[in-house]
Structure formats: C-alpha cells, structure tokens
Coordinates of C-alpha atoms in Angstrom, one line a residue:
M1 CA 68.4 56.5 -33.3
K2 CA 69.8 53.1 -32.9
R3 CA 72.5 52.4 -36.3
I4 CA 71.8 48.8 -38.7
L5 CA 75.1 48.9 -40.7
I6 CA 73.9 45.9 -43.6
V7 CA 76.6 44.7 -45.7
C8 CA 76.0 42.6 -48.4
N9 CA 78.1 42.1 -52.1
V10 CA 76.3 43.9 -54.3
D11 CA 73.0 46.8 -54.1
W12 CA 71.4 45.4 -56.6
F13 CA 70.9 41.6 -54.4
V14 CA 70.3 44.0 -51.6
I15 CA 67.0 45.8 -53.3
S16 CA 65.8 42.4 -55.4
H17 CA 65.5 40.5 -50.9
R18 CA 66.7 42.4 -48.4
L19 CA 64.6 45.9 -49.9
G20 CA 61.4 45.2 -47.7
I21 CA 63.1 45.0 -44.4
I22 CA 65.4 48.1 -45.2
K23 CA 62.1 50.1 -45.4
R24 CA 60.4 48.5 -42.2
A25 CA 63.9 49.0 -40.5
V26 CA 63.4 53.0 -41.4
N27 CA 59.9 53.2 -41.1
D28 CA 60.3 51.5 -36.9
G29 CA 62.8 54.9 -36.0
Y30 CA 66.5 52.9 -37.0
E31 CA 69.4 54.6 -38.9
V32 CA 70.0 52.5 -41.6
I33 CA 73.6 52.4 -43.7
V34 CA 74.3 49.9 -46.1
A35 CA 76.9 48.9 -47.7
A36 CA 77.8 46.9 -50.8
E37 CA 79.5 47.5 -54.0
N38 CA 77.8 50.1 -56.6
T39 CA 76.9 48.2 -59.8
G40 CA 74.5 51.4 -60.7
R41 CA 71.5 51.0 -58.1
A42 CA 72.3 52.5 -54.8
N43 CA 69.9 55.3 -55.5
E44 CA 67.5 52.6 -55.6
I45 CA 68.4 52.7 -52.1
E46 CA 68.6 55.4 -51.4
E47 CA 65.2 56.3 -51.5
C48 CA 64.6 54.4 -49.2
G49 CA 65.7 56.5 -47.0
A50 CA 69.1 54.2 -46.5
R51 CA 71.9 55.8 -46.4
F52 CA 74.5 54.2 -48.8
I53 CA 78.5 53.5 -49.1
N54 CA 80.3 51.9 -52.0
L55 CA 82.3 48.8 -50.5
P56 CA 83.6 47.1 -53.9
F57 CA 85.7 43.7 -53.3
S58 CA 85.6 40.8 -54.9
R59 CA 82.9 37.8 -54.3
S60 CA 84.5 35.5 -55.6
G61 CA 88.7 36.2 -55.3
T62 CA 90.6 33.9 -52.6
N63 CA 93.9 36.4 -53.5
P64 CA 96.0 36.1 -49.7
I65 CA 96.8 39.9 -50.2
E66 CA 93.8 41.2 -51.8
E67 CA 91.5 39.2 -49.6
L68 CA 93.9 41.0 -46.5
K69 CA 93.4 45.0 -47.9
V70 CA 89.2 43.5 -47.6
L71 CA 89.4 43.4 -44.0
F72 CA 91.2 45.7 -44.0
R73 CA 88.5 47.9 -46.0
F74 CA 85.7 46.3 -43.2
N75 CA 88.1 47.4 -39.7
S76 CA 88.0 51.1 -41.5
L77 CA 84.0 51.1 -42.9
Y78 CA 82.9 49.5 -38.7
N79 CA 84.3 51.8 -37.0
E80 CA 83.9 55.0 -39.2
I81 CA 79.9 53.6 -38.8
K82 CA 80.0 52.2 -35.5
P83 CA 76.6 50.4 -36.2
D84 CA 74.9 48.9 -32.8
I85 CA 74.1 46.6 -35.5
V86 CA 75.8 45.0 -38.5
H87 CA 73.3 43.1 -40.1
H88 CA 75.7 40.7 -42.8
I89 CA 73.5 39.2 -46.2
T90 CA 76.2 36.4 -48.7
I91 CA 79.1 34.6 -47.3
K92 CA 82.3 36.7 -47.6
P93 CA 80.5 40.0 -45.5
V94 CA 79.7 36.9 -42.7
I95 CA 82.4 35.3 -42.4
Y96 CA 84.8 38.8 -42.9
G97 CA 82.1 41.3 -40.6
S98 CA 81.7 38.4 -37.8
I99 CA 85.7 38.6 -37.5
I100 CA 85.3 42.5 -37.6
A101 CA 82.5 43.1 -35.5
K102 CA 84.4 40.7 -32.4
K103 CA 87.3 42.6 -33.2
Q104 CA 85.3 46.3 -32.6
K105 CA 83.2 44.5 -30.3
I106 CA 79.9 45.6 -32.1
R107 CA 76.7 44.7 -29.6
G108 CA 74.4 42.9 -32.1
V109 CA 75.4 41.0 -35.2
V110 CA 73.1 39.2 -37.7
N111 CA 74.4 36.4 -40.2
A112 CA 72.2 35.6 -43.1
I113 CA 73.3 32.7 -44.2
A114 CA 71.7 32.8 -47.7
G115 CA 73.0 29.3 -48.8
L116 CA 76.2 28.8 -48.6
G117 CA 77.6 29.7 -52.0
Y118 CA 79.9 28.4 -54.6
N119 CA 82.9 27.6 -51.8
F120 CA 80.5 24.9 -50.2
T121 CA 79.8 22.7 -52.6
S122 CA 81.3 19.8 -52.3
E123 CA 83.6 18.9 -54.7
N124 CA 85.5 22.6 -54.4
K125 CA 85.8 21.4 -50.8
G126 CA 89.8 21.5 -50.0
L127 CA 91.9 23.7 -47.6
F128 CA 90.8 26.9 -48.5
F129 CA 87.4 26.1 -47.5
K130 CA 88.7 24.8 -43.8
F131 CA 90.2 28.4 -43.8
L132 CA 87.1 29.6 -44.9
L133 CA 85.5 27.7 -41.3
K134 CA 88.4 28.1 -38.3
L135 CA 86.8 31.8 -40.5
M136 CA 83.6 31.4 -39.1
K137 CA 84.6 29.3 -35.2
Y138 CA 86.2 32.6 -35.0
G139 CA 83.4 35.7 -35.7
F140 CA 80.2 33.3 -34.8
N141 CA 82.2 31.7 -31.4
R142 CA 80.7 35.2 -29.0
K143 CA 77.4 36.7 -27.5
K144 CA 75.1 38.7 -29.3
V145 CA 75.2 36.9 -32.7
S146 CA 71.9 36.1 -34.5
V147 CA 72.4 34.0 -37.5
I148 CA 69.0 33.6 -39.9
F149 CA 69.1 30.3 -42.1
Q150 CA 66.8 30.2 -44.7
N151 CA 66.7 25.5 -45.5
T152 CA 67.9 23.1 -42.5
T153 CA 71.1 21.6 -44.7
D154 CA 72.9 24.5 -44.1
Y155 CA 72.1 25.1 -39.6
E156 CA 73.3 21.1 -40.3
D157 CA 76.5 21.8 -41.9
L158 CA 77.2 25.0 -39.3
R159 CA 76.5 22.6 -36.7
N160 CA 78.0 19.9 -37.2
T161 CA 80.9 21.4 -38.6
G162 CA 81.9 23.1 -35.3
V163 CA 81.2 26.4 -36.1
L164 CA 77.4 27.5 -34.3
S165 CA 78.1 28.3 -30.8
S166 CA 76.6 28.8 -28.1
G167 CA 76.1 32.4 -27.9
N168 CA 74.1 32.1 -31.5
N169 CA 70.7 32.6 -31.5
V170 CA 69.5 30.7 -34.9
Y171 CA 66.7 31.7 -36.7
Y172 CA 64.7 30.5 -40.0
T173 CA 63.2 32.1 -42.8
K174 CA 61.3 30.0 -45.5
G175 CA 63.2 32.7 -47.7
S176 CA 63.7 35.8 -48.2
G177 CA 59.4 36.1 -48.8
V178 CA 57.9 37.7 -51.3
D179 CA 55.3 40.6 -51.8
L180 CA 52.4 39.1 -52.2
E181 CA 51.5 42.6 -54.3
Q182 CA 53.6 42.7 -56.4
Y183 CA 53.6 39.1 -57.3
K184 CA 50.3 38.7 -57.7
F185 CA 48.8 35.3 -59.0
S186 CA 47.8 35.7 -63.0
E187 CA 46.2 33.3 -65.4
L188 CA 49.2 31.0 -66.8
P189 CA 48.5 32.2 -70.9
N190 CA 48.6 29.2 -73.2
K191 CA 49.1 30.6 -76.0
E192 CA 50.6 28.3 -79.3
R193 CA 54.0 28.1 -78.1
I194 CA 54.8 27.1 -73.6
K195 CA 56.6 28.9 -72.5
V196 CA 59.5 27.9 -70.5
L197 CA 61.6 30.4 -68.1
F198 CA 64.9 30.3 -66.8
P199 CA 64.9 33.0 -64.1
T200 CA 68.8 32.8 -62.4
R201 CA 72.2 34.6 -62.5
M202 CA 73.9 32.3 -65.1
L203 CA 76.1 30.0 -63.2
W204 CA 76.9 26.7 -64.4
E205 CA 76.2 25.2 -60.7
K206 CA 72.2 27.4 -61.0
G207 CA 71.8 23.7 -64.0
V208 CA 72.5 25.8 -67.2
K209 CA 74.7 22.6 -68.5
E210 CA 72.0 20.4 -67.4
L211 CA 68.9 22.4 -69.4
K212 CA 70.9 22.6 -72.9
E213 CA 70.9 19.2 -72.6
A214 CA 67.4 19.1 -71.9
T215 CA 66.2 21.6 -75.3
N216 CA 69.1 19.4 -77.3
I217 CA 66.9 16.2 -75.9
L218 CA 63.6 18.2 -76.6
K219 CA 64.2 20.0 -79.9
D220 CA 62.9 18.2 -82.6
K221 CA 59.6 17.0 -81.0
Y222 CA 58.7 21.1 -79.7
E223 CA 61.2 23.3 -81.2
H224 CA 58.0 25.0 -83.4
K225 CA 55.9 24.4 -79.8
V226 CA 58.0 25.8 -77.0
S227 CA 60.5 28.5 -76.2
F228 CA 62.9 28.0 -73.6
I229 CA 63.7 31.9 -71.8
L230 CA 66.5 32.3 -70.7
A231 CA 66.5 35.8 -67.4
G232 CA 69.5 36.8 -65.8
L233 CA 72.5 38.4 -66.2
A234 CA 76.0 36.5 -67.4
D235 CA 77.5 36.7 -63.7
D236 CA 82.0 37.8 -64.9
G237 CA 82.3 38.1 -61.1
N238 CA 82.0 35.1 -60.3
K239 CA 84.4 31.6 -61.5
S240 CA 81.0 30.3 -62.4
G241 CA 79.4 32.8 -64.6
V242 CA 78.9 31.5 -68.2
T243 CA 79.5 33.6 -71.0
A244 CA 77.7 36.5 -73.1
D245 CA 78.9 34.8 -75.8
Y246 CA 78.3 31.0 -74.7
L247 CA 74.7 32.6 -74.1
N248 CA 74.3 34.4 -77.5
E249 CA 75.7 31.5 -79.4
W250 CA 72.7 28.9 -77.4
S251 CA 70.5 31.4 -78.5
D252 CA 68.5 30.5 -81.5
G253 CA 65.7 32.1 -82.5
E254 CA 62.4 31.8 -80.7
Y255 CA 63.3 27.5 -79.8
V256 CA 65.9 29.4 -76.6
K257 CA 66.0 33.3 -75.8
W258 CA 68.5 34.8 -73.6
V259 CA 66.8 38.1 -72.5
G260 CA 69.9 39.0 -70.0
F261 CA 68.3 40.9 -66.4
Q262 CA 65.0 41.5 -66.3
S263 CA 63.7 45.2 -64.1
D264 CA 60.6 44.3 -64.3
M265 CA 60.2 40.2 -63.0
P266 CA 55.7 39.6 -62.1
K267 CA 55.4 41.0 -66.6
I268 CA 58.0 37.9 -67.0
F269 CA 56.1 35.5 -65.2
E270 CA 53.2 36.5 -66.5
M271 CA 54.3 35.8 -70.0
S272 CA 55.9 32.6 -68.4
D273 CA 53.2 29.3 -68.3
I274 CA 56.6 27.0 -66.0
V275 CA 59.3 28.1 -64.7
T276 CA 62.8 25.7 -64.1
L277 CA 65.9 26.2 -62.1
P278 CA 67.3 22.8 -62.1
S279 CA 70.1 24.8 -59.5
Y280 CA 72.9 22.3 -58.2
Y281 CA 73.8 25.4 -56.5
R282 CA 74.3 25.7 -51.9
E283 CA 71.3 28.0 -52.3
G284 CA 68.8 29.3 -49.1
I285 CA 65.7 29.3 -50.7
P286 CA 66.9 30.7 -54.6
K287 CA 64.2 34.3 -54.8
S288 CA 63.0 33.3 -58.7
L289 CA 60.9 30.5 -57.2
I290 CA 59.0 31.8 -54.0
E291 CA 58.1 34.8 -57.1
A292 CA 56.9 31.7 -59.4
C293 CA 54.6 31.0 -56.2
A294 CA 53.4 33.7 -56.0
M295 CA 52.4 34.0 -59.8
G296 CA 50.9 31.4 -60.0
R297 CA 53.1 29.0 -61.9
P298 CA 54.9 25.4 -62.1
I299 CA 57.6 24.5 -60.8
I300 CA 59.8 22.1 -62.1
S301 CA 63.1 21.8 -60.1
T302 CA 65.6 19.7 -58.4
D303 CA 65.8 17.7 -54.9
S304 CA 68.9 20.0 -53.7
V305 CA 69.5 22.5 -50.8
G306 CA 67.1 25.1 -51.1
C307 CA 65.8 24.0 -54.0
R308 CA 63.4 21.4 -52.8
E309 CA 61.7 23.7 -49.9
C310 CA 60.0 25.1 -52.9
V311 CA 58.4 21.9 -54.6
E312 CA 56.1 20.1 -53.9
D313 CA 56.4 16.3 -56.2
G314 CA 53.3 16.4 -57.2
Y315 CA 50.8 18.5 -56.0
N316 CA 53.0 22.2 -57.7
G317 CA 55.5 20.5 -60.1
Y318 CA 58.3 18.2 -60.0
K319 CA 61.2 17.2 -58.2
I320 CA 63.9 16.3 -60.0
A321 CA 67.6 14.8 -60.2
P322 CA 70.6 17.3 -58.9
R323 CA 72.8 17.3 -62.5
N324 CA 69.7 15.3 -65.1
S325 CA 68.9 16.1 -68.4
K326 CA 67.1 13.4 -68.8
D327 CA 64.6 13.8 -65.3
L328 CA 64.3 17.6 -67.1
A329 CA 63.6 17.0 -69.7
I330 CA 61.2 14.0 -69.2
A331 CA 59.5 16.6 -66.7
L332 CA 59.2 19.6 -68.4
E333 CA 57.7 17.1 -71.3
K334 CA 54.6 15.9 -69.0
M335 CA 53.2 19.4 -68.4
F336 CA 54.3 20.0 -72.2
E337 CA 51.3 17.5 -72.5
S338 CA 48.7 18.5 -70.3
Q339 CA 47.7 22.3 -70.2
D340 CA 45.0 21.0 -67.0
L341 CA 48.1 20.0 -65.9
R342 CA 50.4 23.5 -65.7
K343 CA 46.9 25.1 -64.4
T344 CA 47.0 22.7 -61.3
F345 CA 50.1 23.2 -61.1
G346 CA 50.1 26.6 -60.8
F347 CA 47.3 27.1 -58.2
N348 CA 48.7 25.2 -55.5
S349 CA 51.8 26.5 -55.8
R350 CA 49.9 30.9 -55.0
I351 CA 48.2 28.8 -52.4
K352 CA 51.7 27.6 -51.4
A353 CA 53.6 30.5 -50.9
E354 CA 50.5 32.4 -49.9
K355 CA 50.7 29.9 -46.6
E356 CA 55.5 30.1 -46.7
F357 CA 56.7 32.7 -48.5
N358 CA 55.6 35.9 -47.6
V359 CA 57.4 38.5 -47.3
E360 CA 56.1 40.1 -44.0
T361 CA 56.7 37.6 -42.3
V362 CA 60.4 37.5 -42.8
I363 CA 60.1 41.6 -41.8
D364 CA 58.2 40.3 -38.8
I365 CA 61.1 38.4 -37.5
H366 CA 63.9 40.5 -39.4
M367 CA 62.4 43.1 -37.0
G368 CA 62.6 41.1 -33.9
I369 CA 66.1 40.5 -33.8
Y370 CA 66.8 43.7 -34.0
K371 CA 64.6 44.2 -31.2
E372 CA 66.1 41.8 -29.1
L373 CA 70.0 42.4 -29.9
L374 CA 69.7 45.5 -28.6
N375 CA 67.0 44.9 -25.7
E376 CA 63.8 46.6 -26.4

C-alpha cells in the first residue's frame, strides 16, 4: 500500500479545504497520514480513515532558533513515516517540507500553493522574503515535484523569481472546490433586514478595516434595514489577526454582529442576501467565495489575486478596488436598492460554481498527480 503524508499548519484547514481528497485517497487504497496542529478537530480527519499526527508550529513565526526546531521536527516526522508521496499544504509546510523531502529523497512531492500569504504582500518583501525564496528554490529544484496553483499570478511570481525549476510539473485548480450537493442553491431570504455576510478568518488583509469604514458610511441610511454578519475566527495565531476585543467592540447589536466560527456554513449562507470579501490578502481562491457562488449568493469582492476569479463584474456581483471602503459602500448600496439585481446575481453565481468550482474536478486532478508521481 502506497503511503501519502499530508502536511498542513492546522487540522481545521485540512477539514475545510482537503477532506474530499483524503476520503478519495483512502477509498482508492492509499494509506493516508495527516500531520498538522491538533486544535481539537483531528477526530474528523481520523473518521475518514486517515491517521493523524499532531505537528504544532507557529504559522507566522520568524525566530531563527524556533524555525530551526520546526525543520528538525519535519525531518524526524518524514524519517519516521517514510512516505511515498508528501503533500504540502500552506506556505510553511511547502517551504520546509520541500527541503526535508529533498534531503531524504522522498519519491514524490506535491506542493499546493493556495495563495502566498502574509510574507508575500508587497509591504513585507524584505530580507526575510528573500530568505524564503532561497529556501523555496532549493526545495523545488529536483524532479518529481508537482506544484498546484490556484491562480496565474502566484505561478508568475514563483516563475519570475526563479523558484520553479525544469523538474516541476505545474497544475491549476479553481480553488479547493466546493461540494455542490452540500452547498445547494437556495433562494435569497429577502426578509425585512438585508443580511450581508463577511465569511472569513478575521485578518486585517481580508478587508476588516475597509468593511468597518463602509458600515460607518452606510449606517445613517441603513442601520435599521441591514445587518452585517461577521462569521469567522479571531485568528490570534496570525501576525495580522484582528483581536476579539476589537470585533466585540465593533458589534453593536442588529447592525453589525460578530458570530465567530460557524460549523454549519451552508446554514449561514442560506440566511444571507449578499456575501462580501474585500480582501487584499494573497489568496489562492477563497473557499468562502466559491461556497457563496454554489449557494447562489451575489458577491462583492476585490480585483485582487484569487478574489477576482470568483466575481464577474455585473454578472454575479461587483468587483471593487482593493483597500477602498468608498467603492465597497457604493457597491453594497447598489445591491441594497435592488432585490431583482441580487436575485439575478445570485442565480448567475450558481451557474458559475457548477461550471468552474466542482470539488470532484479538483479531487480528480489530485488523484491524477498522485498516480503520475508513482508512475502508476
């Protein structure tokens, strides 16, 4: 039985973005081991037939001594498991895992580039960024390394910086995919209050500041007509995480509500009329937006990496400039004032999801990559 080791930063990300791949791999006869930090949800991975190993490390830490310890931890893990394929998810496992996989001559490597994240935003491109690129170049420079991108911008960035080598096979997926049966089309609620959903981890780069400014702009006119629902974790483990205190202070009752993490996202989407994500984070393709499309929700998002793939301006929503709260407020008001517009955009979102975001297509691509790396 061929052994696949999947390495990610936290268990909940594996569950939200890769559980379908794990289920199919187990069903196809692979032995699957998942290594990530256990935040209390590891049992959901084990229930799919995979083995889980707790692998805690700081997602955004840069202390050289601590990062060296993480490398040693990866080395011990790979030496113990001896996988045929190692599948790295999120940027730190991609970088460190590729180095260790090369050192230990692991047969096949899959590097999933689901957005380049905090250290690849323009304002952070300093010495640490250059150091990361050197590490990536070393780890990627070998045969049997398959790299999966979710947008062409990330591919171009890694190609232009010399990270990709001739031994790398490059693939594209439209995000992590969405289960079209779980996230079914539903009619907009169209109740007395219009509900605007902001479904994301609470990071500044996800557009928290811009959304708050937009709510302030619109408050006088819409305070008693609209509710903004903030559904996501206060991510204290991230350098750009928004604190729970800030979110609680912003929540003011019916107009703005922070409801934290929600396990039943289809239900949350079903209760919403509009979904917005004014992000300028280095996204792959935000899963929350493709889920919103599948549920038939009109979308307002930015013309930035990853987000732009989910919104066709004037077809299923509005595409606005990043970091522009005035543009966001204008787009929201347009949707507030037209129920027919919301309905049309929502219907078109579902069509887009069926054409572009089916999770079964994403899973098929991954299974093909595994077989190719194993020469099956």
